[in-house]
Coordinates of C-alpha atoms in Angstrom, one line a residue:
M1 CA 79.8 153.3 140.7
E2 CA 77.5 155.6 142.4
Y3 CA 79.0 157.9 145.1
R4 CA 76.8 159.7 147.6
D5 CA 78.3 162.4 149.8
E6 CA 76.4 162.4 153.2
T7 CA 78.2 165.4 154.8
M8 CA 75.2 167.4 155.3
R9 CA 73.1 164.4 156.7
E10 CA 75.0 161.7 158.1
G11 CA 77.7 164.0 159.2
M12 CA 75.5 166.9 160.6
Q13 CA 73.3 164.5 162.6
I14 CA 75.9 163.7 165.2
E15 CA 77.2 167.5 165.3
S16 CA 75.7 170.2 167.5
S17 CA 72.5 171.4 166.6
D18 CA 73.8 175.1 167.0
I19 CA 75.6 174.9 163.9
S20 CA 74.5 178.0 162.1
L21 CA 72.2 178.3 159.0
D22 CA 75.1 180.7 157.3
D23 CA 77.8 178.0 158.0
K24 CA 75.3 175.1 156.9
V25 CA 74.8 177.2 153.4
R26 CA 78.3 178.0 153.0
L27 CA 79.4 174.2 153.3
L28 CA 76.5 173.2 150.9
D29 CA 77.6 175.7 148.7
A30 CA 81.4 174.4 148.6
L31 CA 80.5 171.0 148.6
G32 CA 78.5 171.6 145.1
E33 CA 81.7 173.1 143.7
T34 CA 83.8 170.1 144.1
G35 CA 82.8 168.0 141.0
L36 CA 80.8 165.6 143.5
P37 CA 77.7 164.3 141.5
R38 CA 75.5 163.3 144.2
I39 CA 75.0 165.1 147.4
V40 CA 72.6 164.4 150.4
V41 CA 71.2 167.7 151.9
G42 CA 69.9 166.1 155.3
S43 CA 66.6 164.6 156.0
F44 CA 63.0 165.8 156.2
V45 CA 62.6 164.3 159.8
S46 CA 61.1 165.4 163.4
S47 CA 63.2 168.0 164.8
R48 CA 62.2 166.4 168.0
Y49 CA 64.6 163.4 167.5
T50 CA 67.0 165.0 165.2
P51 CA 67.4 168.6 166.1
Q52 CA 70.3 169.4 163.9
M53 CA 67.6 168.8 160.8
A54 CA 65.3 171.4 162.2
R55 CA 66.3 174.0 159.7
I56 CA 66.5 171.9 156.2
E57 CA 64.0 173.8 154.7
E58 CA 65.7 177.2 155.1
V59 CA 69.0 175.6 153.9
L60 CA 67.3 175.0 150.7
E61 CA 65.9 178.0 150.6
R62 CA 69.3 179.9 150.7
F63 CA 71.9 177.6 149.1
T64 CA 73.0 177.8 145.6
P65 CA 72.4 174.9 143.8
N66 CA 74.7 173.3 141.2
P67 CA 73.1 172.4 137.8
N68 CA 75.3 169.3 137.5
V69 CA 74.7 168.1 140.8
I70 CA 72.1 165.7 142.2
Y71 CA 70.6 166.8 145.6
T72 CA 68.7 164.4 147.3
A73 CA 67.4 164.0 150.9
L74 CA 66.5 161.5 153.2
L75 CA 62.6 161.0 153.1
V76 CA 61.0 158.6 155.9
N77 CA 57.4 159.0 155.5
R78 CA 54.8 160.6 153.4
R79 CA 54.8 164.0 155.7
S80 CA 58.7 164.2 154.7
Y81 CA 58.0 164.0 150.9
E82 CA 55.2 166.2 151.3
R83 CA 57.7 168.8 152.9
A84 CA 60.6 167.9 150.3
Q85 CA 57.8 168.7 147.0
R86 CA 58.4 172.1 147.3
F87 CA 62.3 172.3 146.7
V88 CA 61.7 170.1 143.5
P89 CA 63.9 171.2 141.5
P90 CA 66.7 171.6 142.6
L91 CA 66.2 168.8 145.2
T92 CA 65.5 165.3 143.4
I93 CA 62.9 162.8 144.6
E94 CA 64.0 159.6 143.7
D95 CA 61.7 157.0 143.1
D96 CA 64.0 154.2 145.0
R97 CA 63.4 150.6 145.0
P98 CA 61.3 149.7 147.9
F99 CA 63.4 147.3 150.5
L100 CA 62.9 145.1 153.2
N101 CA 65.3 145.1 156.0
A102 CA 66.2 144.0 159.1
H103 CA 68.7 144.4 161.9
L104 CA 70.9 141.4 163.0
C105 CA 71.3 143.2 166.4
D106 CA 67.9 143.3 168.2
V107 CA 69.5 145.9 170.7
F108 CA 70.2 148.0 168.4
T109 CA 67.4 148.5 166.6
R110 CA 65.1 148.8 169.8
R111 CA 67.9 151.6 170.8
N112 CA 67.5 153.3 167.1
F113 CA 64.1 152.8 166.0
N114 CA 62.3 151.9 169.4
R115 CA 61.0 148.3 167.8
S116 CA 62.6 144.9 167.6
Q117 CA 63.9 142.5 165.2
E118 CA 60.7 140.9 164.7
E119 CA 58.4 143.9 164.5
E120 CA 60.9 144.7 161.5
F121 CA 59.9 141.4 160.3
A122 CA 56.2 142.1 160.8
S123 CA 56.3 145.5 158.7
W124 CA 57.5 143.5 155.6
P125 CA 53.9 142.8 154.3
A126 CA 52.6 146.1 154.3
I127 CA 55.8 147.6 152.6
V128 CA 55.4 144.6 149.8
E129 CA 51.6 145.7 149.5
D130 CA 52.3 149.2 149.0
A131 CA 54.7 148.0 146.4
K132 CA 52.6 145.7 144.6
S133 CA 49.6 148.5 144.6
R134 CA 52.3 151.0 143.1
G135 CA 53.0 148.5 140.2
V136 CA 56.5 148.5 141.3
A137 CA 59.2 146.6 139.0
E138 CA 62.1 146.0 141.1
A139 CA 62.9 145.6 144.7
E140 CA 66.0 145.7 147.3
I141 CA 66.7 143.3 150.0
R142 CA 69.1 144.6 153.1
V143 CA 70.4 143.5 156.3
A144 CA 71.9 146.1 158.7
A145 CA 74.4 145.8 161.9
A146 CA 75.7 143.0 159.4
W147 CA 79.0 142.3 160.4
G148 CA 78.7 143.0 164.1
S149 CA 77.1 144.9 167.0
N150 CA 78.6 146.5 170.1
F151 CA 76.4 145.1 172.1
V152 CA 76.2 141.5 171.4
G153 CA 78.9 140.9 169.0
E154 CA 80.1 139.5 165.5
F155 CA 77.6 138.0 163.2
S156 CA 78.4 135.3 160.5
L157 CA 78.0 135.0 157.2
D158 CA 75.2 132.3 157.4
Q159 CA 73.1 135.0 159.6
R160 CA 73.5 137.4 157.2
M161 CA 72.4 135.4 154.2
D162 CA 69.6 134.0 156.6
I163 CA 68.3 137.7 156.6
L164 CA 68.9 138.3 152.7
E165 CA 67.1 134.8 152.0
R166 CA 64.0 135.7 153.8
A167 CA 63.4 138.9 152.5
H168 CA 64.5 137.5 149.0
T169 CA 61.8 134.7 149.1
V170 CA 59.0 137.7 150.5
W171 CA 59.9 139.7 147.1
H172 CA 60.0 136.5 145.1
E173 CA 56.6 135.2 146.3
A174 CA 54.9 138.9 145.7
G175 CA 56.0 138.6 142.0
I176 CA 58.8 141.3 142.2
P177 CA 62.2 140.8 141.4
V178 CA 65.0 141.5 143.4
T179 CA 67.8 143.6 141.6
S180 CA 69.6 145.5 144.6
V181 CA 71.2 144.2 147.7
G182 CA 72.2 146.4 150.6
I183 CA 74.5 145.8 153.5
L184 CA 74.7 148.4 156.5
D185 CA 77.3 148.6 159.2
P186 CA 76.1 151.6 161.6
M187 CA 78.5 150.1 164.0
A188 CA 81.5 150.0 162.0
W189 CA 82.1 146.0 162.2
C190 CA 83.2 145.8 158.6
L191 CA 86.7 144.1 157.3
P192 CA 87.6 144.0 154.0
H193 CA 88.2 140.0 153.7
H194 CA 84.3 140.0 155.1
V195 CA 83.1 142.6 152.7
E196 CA 84.8 140.7 149.7
E197 CA 83.1 137.2 151.3
Q198 CA 79.6 138.9 151.3
L199 CA 79.3 140.3 148.0
I200 CA 80.5 136.8 146.5
A201 CA 78.4 134.9 148.4
V202 CA 75.5 137.2 147.3
K203 CA 76.5 137.2 143.5
E204 CA 76.7 132.9 144.0
R205 CA 73.4 133.1 145.5
W206 CA 71.3 135.6 143.0
P207 CA 73.5 136.0 140.0
H208 CA 70.9 138.3 138.4
I209 CA 71.5 140.8 141.5
R210 CA 74.2 143.7 140.0
R211 CA 73.4 146.6 142.4
F212 CA 75.1 146.3 145.6
Y213 CA 74.6 149.2 148.3
L214 CA 77.2 149.6 151.3
H215 CA 76.7 152.0 153.9
L216 CA 80.0 151.7 155.7
H217 CA 81.1 153.1 158.9
N218 CA 84.5 153.8 160.0
A219 CA 85.0 153.8 163.9
R220 CA 87.6 151.2 163.5
G221 CA 89.5 152.4 160.1
M222 CA 88.3 149.7 158.2
S223 CA 85.7 151.8 155.7
L224 CA 88.1 152.5 153.1
P225 CA 89.7 149.3 152.7
S226 CA 86.3 147.6 152.6
A227 CA 85.3 150.0 150.1
Y228 CA 88.5 148.9 148.1
A229 CA 87.7 145.2 148.5
A230 CA 84.2 145.6 147.1
M231 CA 85.7 147.3 144.2
R232 CA 87.8 144.2 143.6
A233 CA 85.1 141.9 144.5
L234 CA 82.9 143.3 141.8
T235 CA 82.7 143.3 138.0
P236 CA 82.4 145.8 135.2
D237 CA 78.5 144.8 135.1
D238 CA 77.7 145.5 138.8
T239 CA 76.9 149.1 140.2
L240 CA 78.3 149.6 143.5
V241 CA 76.8 152.1 145.9
L242 CA 78.8 153.9 148.7
D243 CA 78.3 156.3 151.0
G244 CA 80.8 158.9 152.8
T245 CA 81.4 162.4 154.3
V246 CA 84.2 164.9 153.8
G247 CA 86.3 164.5 156.7
G248 CA 84.8 161.3 157.5
I249 CA 82.4 163.1 160.0
G250 CA 78.9 160.9 161.2
G251 CA 77.4 158.2 163.6
C252 CA 74.8 158.1 165.7
P253 CA 74.0 158.4 169.5
Y254 CA 72.8 155.1 169.5
C255 CA 75.7 152.4 168.9
G256 CA 77.8 153.9 171.8
T257 CA 80.7 155.2 169.8
G258 CA 79.0 158.7 169.0
R259 CA 81.3 161.1 166.8
A260 CA 83.9 158.7 166.9
T261 CA 82.1 156.5 164.9
G262 CA 82.8 158.3 161.3
M263 CA 82.3 157.7 158.0
M264 CA 84.7 157.1 154.9
A265 CA 86.3 160.6 154.0
T266 CA 84.9 161.6 150.9
E267 CA 88.4 163.1 150.1
D268 CA 90.2 159.9 151.0
F269 CA 88.2 158.2 148.7
F270 CA 88.6 160.2 145.7
H271 CA 92.1 160.3 146.1
M272 CA 92.2 156.9 146.1
L273 CA 90.6 156.4 142.9
E274 CA 92.9 159.1 141.3
G275 CA 95.7 157.2 142.4
M276 CA 94.0 154.2 140.7
G277 CA 93.7 156.1 137.5
V278 CA 89.8 156.2 137.5
E279 CA 88.7 159.4 136.3
T280 CA 85.9 160.8 138.7
G281 CA 85.5 164.3 137.7
V282 CA 86.0 165.1 141.3
D283 CA 88.4 168.2 142.4
V284 CA 90.1 166.7 145.3
A285 CA 91.9 170.0 146.4
K286 CA 88.0 171.6 146.4
L287 CA 87.2 168.7 148.8
I288 CA 90.3 169.3 150.9
D289 CA 88.7 172.9 151.1
C290 CA 85.3 171.8 152.3
A291 CA 87.3 169.5 154.9
W292 CA 89.1 172.7 156.3
L293 CA 86.1 174.5 156.0
L294 CA 83.9 171.8 158.1
E295 CA 86.8 172.1 160.6
E296 CA 86.5 175.9 161.2
I297 CA 82.4 174.8 161.6
I298 CA 82.8 172.2 164.2
G299 CA 85.8 173.5 165.9
R300 CA 87.8 170.3 165.7
P301 CA 90.0 168.3 163.4
T302 CA 88.1 165.9 161.3
F303 CA 89.3 162.2 160.7
G304 CA 90.1 162.6 157.1
A305 CA 93.7 161.9 156.1
V306 CA 94.5 163.5 152.8
S307 CA 93.0 166.9 154.3
K308 CA 96.1 166.7 156.8
A309 CA 98.9 165.7 155.0
G310 CA 97.9 166.5 151.3
P311 CA 97.3 164.5 148.2
R312 CA 100.5 162.5 147.1
P313 CA 103.0 165.4 145.5
M314 CA 103.3 163.8 142.2
S315 CA 105.0 166.2 140.1
P316 CA 108.4 168.1 140.8
E317 CA 106.3 171.5 141.3
T318 CA 104.5 169.8 144.3
W319 CA 107.6 167.8 145.6
F320 CA 108.4 169.0 149.1
D321 CA 111.1 171.6 149.7
P322 CA 114.2 169.4 151.2
N323 CA 115.1 172.6 153.2
M324 CA 111.9 172.8 155.0
P325 CA 112.3 172.8 158.5
F326 CA 111.0 170.3 161.2
V327 CA 107.4 169.9 160.0
E328 CA 105.9 168.8 163.4
T329 CA 102.0 170.1 163.9
L330 CA 99.0 169.7 161.6
D331 CA 98.8 173.3 161.2
Q332 CA 102.6 173.4 159.7
A333 CA 101.4 170.3 157.5
R334 CA 99.3 172.4 155.6
H335 CA 102.3 174.0 153.6
F336 CA 101.1 171.2 150.9
K337 CA 98.5 174.1 150.0
L338 CA 99.2 177.3 152.1
G339 CA 103.0 177.7 151.3
P340 CA 106.1 177.8 153.1
D341 CA 104.5 180.4 155.5
S342 CA 102.8 177.3 157.0
Y343 CA 106.3 176.3 158.6
D344 CA 107.9 179.6 159.2
G345 CA 110.4 179.9 162.0
G346 CA 110.4 175.7 162.2
I347 CA 113.4 174.1 163.9
Y348 CA 116.2 173.8 161.2
P349 CA 119.1 171.4 162.8
W350 CA 121.0 171.2 159.8
R351 CA 124.5 172.4 159.8
E352 CA 124.3 172.9 155.4
P353 CA 121.2 172.9 152.8
I354 CA 120.5 169.4 152.1
S355 CA 121.1 168.9 148.6
S356 CA 120.6 165.5 146.4
P357 CA 121.1 164.2 142.9
Q358 CA 117.8 163.0 143.1
R359 CA 116.8 166.5 143.5
P360 CA 118.8 168.4 140.9
D361 CA 117.0 171.9 141.8
S362 CA 118.6 171.3 145.3
M363 CA 122.2 171.2 143.8
R364 CA 124.2 174.0 144.2

């Protein structure tokens, strides 16, 4: 599995452009100490359209890179590659597979990219010719707005497979094997059973494809269960690539749900893996620190769950005190990390202290 934390790009691109340079550097430095293997630092794009990325060079000049982290950025054209080059290292410019992509929603691609679905198809020959001229050995096929659109409704498996089939045929005729598929869900229509159905369909149609990239948004709370469904649908021989953000922030102004679009919360995902017994090397407690820092920076609660209620208390040292008072607010709930001062002064309605044989430490 490959996980890419997108807090600094996908997350920040929907937040205020007034977030200070110091805060961005603080957050990026903190993310680098969590054990996350891959962090996307931002995007080298026009500040006219994405003012939140206007100072990406200054962020990269000032942050403290962790040598154990692969730092990448979104590079959209030759100019963005040139801008990024001076930051290598610590930035890694990956030689990604070229991909052919089309959105099932023509309305969304017009709003987001100022071009039609047909124009997306028309761009494919130039992408293929460029790949051939560079001697590319493998390619990717993608479908975006894959499961549905806030503007035109739900899409079917047949519609998704039609786009992927068209793209696969173009690469095949060019003599470039397809080894990866990308399924993107910018408007958060994913559902676990639909994700599973889609991955199984791709594996049955093209057994040679072993890499599966999912970009899942979370406006309806389905990104984490959909990621789990993807893990269940694939085999140890497959590679699953997932994106997420600390606190589950993220989105774009084009889909109609703004900041509510969200993504899978990085801390929730790694908490799930930890509970499943998957060794990740990622420190969930430090991810929670990042989520709290992020909330301080953006001035509101984020969408993640584990940063609010804490990880499951698995040992006697972390079990909650049976005699804590009422815990009613988000600030009080932070006792899992900050201790009893968080709920000091809370309502205590019981006449006698609570004791239970299940908690020998409470017996007096």
